[in-house]
Amino acid sequence: MSDIFDGFPPAAVQFLRTLRENNSKGWFELHKQDYQNNLLKPLQALAAGLGPLMLSIDPDFTVTPAINKTISRIYRDTRFSRDKSPYKTSHWITFKRLRQEWKDYPAFFFEISPDSYRYGMGFYSASRQTMEKFRTAVDRNPKAFLAATSFYPNNRTFTIEGEQYKRPLKAGISTELQEWYNRKSLYLVSNHRIDADRVDRKLIFDVQHGFEMLAPFYHYLCKVAA
């Protein structure tokens, strides 16, 4: 595996798009080498290239550029899913701490799909208790929250996502704060369409810059989740 990330070639994007239309064991077995050469290797190179930065943000991150370490498996677990297609058409890199309750801890991620890619940081699926701890932390020390998110109001990279409650949980707070406060789970994400048939090598620099921007809020969420 080369550690030099050179983007995702047209063959990687084409593999994902064709897999979406031919999601079967027979087709995949004929194109397994395409997956390994054109999609898995760039994912490994991207994970390896981001590794030093991620360890500077959190020395407890797992950064090994391998499947089931930082890189998702292509095989879907269909046991409890209505969708019985055997292979994932979205693939991701995740930088997180190894712990049993990792879904309640923040993580950084990159994901590529047939027509788009995205990257960001936040909770994968925070419990109600974790989000209550987040709201309590904001209420008790709003200055600390505002300091950790000071990058956000003027940034053009990330937006807040995560399912929201239909009704405000707390009256009398600003619209800007309500956008954070009223979530069932919470993450910041930068979404991009794949307009050409490849993703350029400069992606790694965009992701590095974005992750550095998010680092103060990551540390804030770690304290919340602890």
Short mmCIF file of C-alpha atoms in Angstrom, two decimals, residues 11-220:
data_model
loop_
_atom_site.label_atom_id
_atom_site.label_comp_id
_atom_site.label_asym_id
_atom_site.label_seq_id
_atom_site.Cartn_x
_atom_site.Cartn_y
_atom_site.Cartn_z
CA ALA A 11 -12.42 3.88 -11.63
CA ALA A 12 -13.28 4.24 -7.91
CA VAL A 13 -16.33 6.37 -8.62
CA GLN A 14 -17.38 4.08 -11.46
CA PHE A 15 -17.01 1.03 -9.20
CA LEU A 16 -19.37 2.55 -6.62
CA ARG A 17 -21.93 3.56 -9.23
CA THR A 18 -21.88 0.17 -10.93
CA LEU A 19 -22.04 -1.67 -7.60
CA ARG A 20 -25.18 0.34 -6.79
CA GLU A 21 -26.82 -1.15 -9.89
CA ASN A 22 -25.31 -4.65 -9.57
CA ASN A 23 -25.27 -5.34 -5.85
CA SER A 24 -24.82 -9.09 -5.98
CA LYS A 25 -22.20 -11.61 -4.94
CA GLY A 26 -21.67 -12.78 -8.50
CA TRP A 27 -20.88 -9.28 -9.79
CA PHE A 28 -18.67 -8.38 -6.84
CA GLU A 29 -16.58 -11.55 -7.08
CA LEU A 30 -15.79 -10.64 -10.69
CA HIS A 31 -14.79 -7.10 -9.68
CA LYS A 32 -13.20 -7.66 -6.27
CA GLN A 33 -9.77 -6.66 -7.57
CA ASP A 34 -11.27 -3.39 -8.85
CA TYR A 35 -12.54 -2.69 -5.35
CA GLN A 36 -9.16 -3.41 -3.76
CA ASN A 37 -7.10 -1.43 -6.28
CA ASN A 38 -9.36 1.52 -7.03
CA LEU A 39 -11.31 2.15 -3.82
CA LEU A 40 -9.71 0.41 -0.85
CA LYS A 41 -6.15 1.55 -1.62
CA PRO A 42 -7.10 5.26 -1.86
CA LEU A 43 -9.06 4.92 1.39
CA GLN A 44 -6.01 3.40 3.07
CA ALA A 45 -3.74 6.13 1.68
CA LEU A 46 -6.12 8.85 2.88
CA ALA A 47 -6.35 7.29 6.35
CA ALA A 48 -2.56 6.98 6.52
CA GLY A 49 -2.08 10.57 5.40
CA LEU A 50 -4.48 11.86 8.05
CA GLY A 51 -3.05 9.69 10.82
CA PRO A 52 -0.37 12.07 12.18
CA LEU A 53 -2.83 14.96 12.41
CA MET A 54 -5.41 12.78 14.16
CA LEU A 55 -2.88 11.65 16.76
CA SER A 56 -1.97 15.29 17.39
CA ILE A 57 -5.65 15.96 18.10
CA ASP A 58 -6.10 12.87 20.29
CA PRO A 59 -3.28 10.40 21.02
CA ASP A 60 -5.91 7.79 21.92
CA PHE A 61 -7.30 7.61 18.39
CA THR A 62 -6.99 4.40 16.41
CA VAL A 63 -5.28 5.40 13.14
CA THR A 64 -4.23 2.08 11.57
CA PRO A 65 -5.24 2.36 7.87
CA ALA A 66 -6.98 -1.01 7.72
CA ILE A 67 -10.46 -2.50 7.49
CA ASN A 68 -12.18 -2.77 10.88
CA LYS A 69 -9.64 -0.32 12.33
CA THR A 70 -10.36 2.99 10.58
CA ILE A 71 -11.91 1.75 7.32
CA SER A 72 -15.38 0.28 6.92
CA ARG A 73 -16.02 -3.22 5.60
CA ILE A 74 -17.66 -3.52 2.19
CA TYR A 75 -19.83 -6.40 3.40
CA ARG A 76 -23.15 -5.35 4.90
CA ASP A 77 -24.65 -6.96 8.01
CA THR A 78 -28.09 -7.88 6.67
CA ARG A 79 -29.30 -9.81 9.70
CA PHE A 80 -31.43 -6.99 11.10
CA SER A 81 -31.95 -4.91 7.97
CA ARG A 82 -34.79 -4.83 5.48
CA ASP A 83 -32.23 -4.09 2.79
CA LYS A 84 -30.65 -7.44 1.98
CA SER A 85 -28.16 -6.16 -0.61
CA PRO A 86 -24.84 -7.73 0.41
CA TYR A 87 -22.43 -4.82 -0.18
CA LYS A 88 -22.16 -1.25 1.02
CA THR A 89 -22.15 1.44 -1.64
CA SER A 90 -20.92 4.07 0.82
CA HIS A 91 -17.51 3.63 2.42
CA TRP A 92 -15.96 5.57 5.23
CA ILE A 93 -12.95 6.27 7.39
CA THR A 94 -13.54 6.85 11.10
CA PHE A 95 -11.11 8.13 13.70
CA LYS A 96 -12.35 7.31 17.18
CA ARG A 97 -11.20 6.05 20.54
CA LEU A 98 -11.49 2.33 21.10
CA ARG A 99 -14.16 1.94 23.77
CA GLN A 100 -17.31 -0.11 24.13
CA GLU A 101 -19.61 2.94 24.25
CA TRP A 102 -17.95 4.72 21.30
CA LYS A 103 -21.28 5.83 19.78
CA ASP A 104 -21.63 8.24 22.71
CA TYR A 105 -18.18 9.72 22.08
CA PRO A 106 -17.34 12.11 19.25
CA ALA A 107 -15.47 10.84 16.20
CA PHE A 108 -14.05 12.27 12.98
CA PHE A 109 -15.16 10.75 9.69
CA PHE A 110 -14.84 10.80 5.90
CA GLU A 111 -17.40 9.07 3.68
CA ILE A 112 -17.53 8.52 -0.08
CA SER A 113 -20.67 7.45 -1.96
CA PRO A 114 -21.44 6.99 -5.68
CA ASP A 115 -22.32 10.67 -6.20
CA SER A 116 -20.91 12.54 -3.21
CA TYR A 117 -18.44 12.65 -0.36
CA ARG A 118 -18.50 14.27 3.05
CA TYR A 119 -16.37 14.70 6.14
CA GLY A 120 -16.86 16.02 9.63
CA MET A 121 -17.03 15.26 13.34
CA GLY A 122 -19.60 14.53 15.99
CA PHE A 123 -21.62 11.74 17.54
CA TYR A 124 -22.50 8.69 15.44
CA SER A 125 -25.66 8.07 17.43
CA ALA A 126 -25.64 9.80 20.79
CA SER A 127 -27.96 8.51 23.51
CA ARG A 128 -30.57 10.74 25.08
CA GLN A 129 -28.47 10.84 28.23
CA THR A 130 -25.42 12.12 26.34
CA MET A 131 -27.41 14.87 24.65
CA GLU A 132 -28.87 15.87 28.01
CA LYS A 133 -25.31 16.14 29.33
CA PHE A 134 -24.48 18.34 26.32
CA ARG A 135 -27.42 20.69 27.01
CA THR A 136 -26.55 20.83 30.70
CA ALA A 137 -22.96 21.77 29.84
CA VAL A 138 -24.17 24.57 27.56
CA ASP A 139 -26.52 25.88 30.27
CA ARG A 140 -23.88 25.81 33.00
CA ASN A 141 -21.06 27.40 31.04
CA PRO A 142 -22.21 29.04 27.82
CA LYS A 143 -18.86 30.84 27.46
CA ALA A 144 -16.99 27.52 27.17
CA PHE A 145 -19.42 26.32 24.51
CA LEU A 146 -19.15 29.57 22.56
CA ALA A 147 -15.35 29.42 22.73
CA ALA A 148 -15.32 25.84 21.40
CA THR A 149 -17.64 26.78 18.52
CA SER A 150 -16.25 30.25 17.80
CA PHE A 151 -15.17 29.09 14.33
CA TYR A 152 -18.72 28.21 13.29
CA PRO A 153 -20.63 31.48 12.65
CA ASN A 154 -18.30 32.67 9.88
CA ASN A 155 -17.24 29.32 8.47
CA ARG A 156 -18.22 28.21 4.96
CA THR A 157 -17.20 24.58 5.34
CA PHE A 158 -19.41 22.90 7.93
CA THR A 159 -23.10 22.77 8.74
CA ILE A 160 -24.85 21.28 11.77
CA GLU A 161 -26.80 18.07 11.17
CA GLY A 162 -28.61 15.53 13.29
CA GLU A 163 -32.30 14.84 13.82
CA GLN A 164 -34.10 17.62 15.67
CA TYR A 165 -37.02 17.58 18.08
CA LYS A 166 -40.19 18.98 16.55
CA ARG A 167 -40.69 21.43 19.41
CA PRO A 168 -38.05 23.58 21.13
CA LEU A 169 -36.72 21.97 24.29
CA LYS A 170 -36.08 25.33 25.89
CA ALA A 171 -37.73 28.68 25.28
CA GLY A 172 -35.98 32.01 25.34
CA ILE A 173 -32.69 31.09 23.70
CA SER A 174 -31.41 32.46 20.41
CA THR A 175 -32.14 30.82 17.07
CA GLU A 176 -28.41 30.20 16.62
CA LEU A 177 -28.14 28.35 19.92
CA GLN A 178 -31.40 26.49 19.33
CA GLU A 179 -29.82 24.97 16.21
CA TRP A 180 -27.36 23.15 18.47
CA TYR A 181 -29.56 22.67 21.51
CA ASN A 182 -32.52 20.94 19.91
CA ARG A 183 -30.78 17.91 18.44
CA LYS A 184 -31.35 14.23 19.20
CA SER A 185 -27.78 13.65 18.05
CA LEU A 186 -25.23 16.10 16.71
CA TYR A 187 -22.47 16.31 14.15
CA LEU A 188 -20.83 18.88 11.89
CA VAL A 189 -20.43 17.93 8.25
CA SER A 190 -19.07 19.26 4.97
CA ASN A 191 -21.05 17.85 2.02
CA HIS A 192 -19.76 17.73 -1.58
CA ARG A 193 -21.09 16.45 -4.88
CA ILE A 194 -18.78 14.48 -7.16
CA ASP A 195 -19.28 16.58 -10.27
CA ALA A 196 -16.42 15.07 -12.26
CA ASP A 197 -15.70 11.36 -12.28
CA ARG A 198 -12.90 11.64 -9.72
CA VAL A 199 -12.02 13.26 -6.41
CA ASP A 200 -8.84 15.31 -6.61
CA ARG A 201 -5.77 14.76 -4.41
CA LYS A 202 -6.31 18.18 -2.78
CA LEU A 203 -9.11 16.54 -0.81
CA ILE A 204 -6.63 15.52 1.89
CA PHE A 205 -5.64 19.15 2.48
CA ASP A 206 -9.30 20.21 2.69
CA VAL A 207 -10.01 17.46 5.21
CA GLN A 208 -6.92 18.30 7.27
CA HIS A 209 -7.88 21.95 7.42
CA GLY A 210 -11.46 21.06 8.35
CA PHE A 211 -10.44 18.63 11.08
CA GLU A 212 -8.07 21.19 12.59
CA MET A 213 -10.95 23.66 12.66
CA LEU A 214 -13.16 21.14 14.47
CA ALA A 215 -10.57 20.07 17.04
CA PRO A 216 -11.60 22.52 19.83
CA PHE A 217 -15.22 21.40 19.58
CA TYR A 218 -14.11 17.76 19.56
CA HIS A 219 -12.33 18.29 22.89
CA TYR A 220 -15.41 20.03 24.26
#
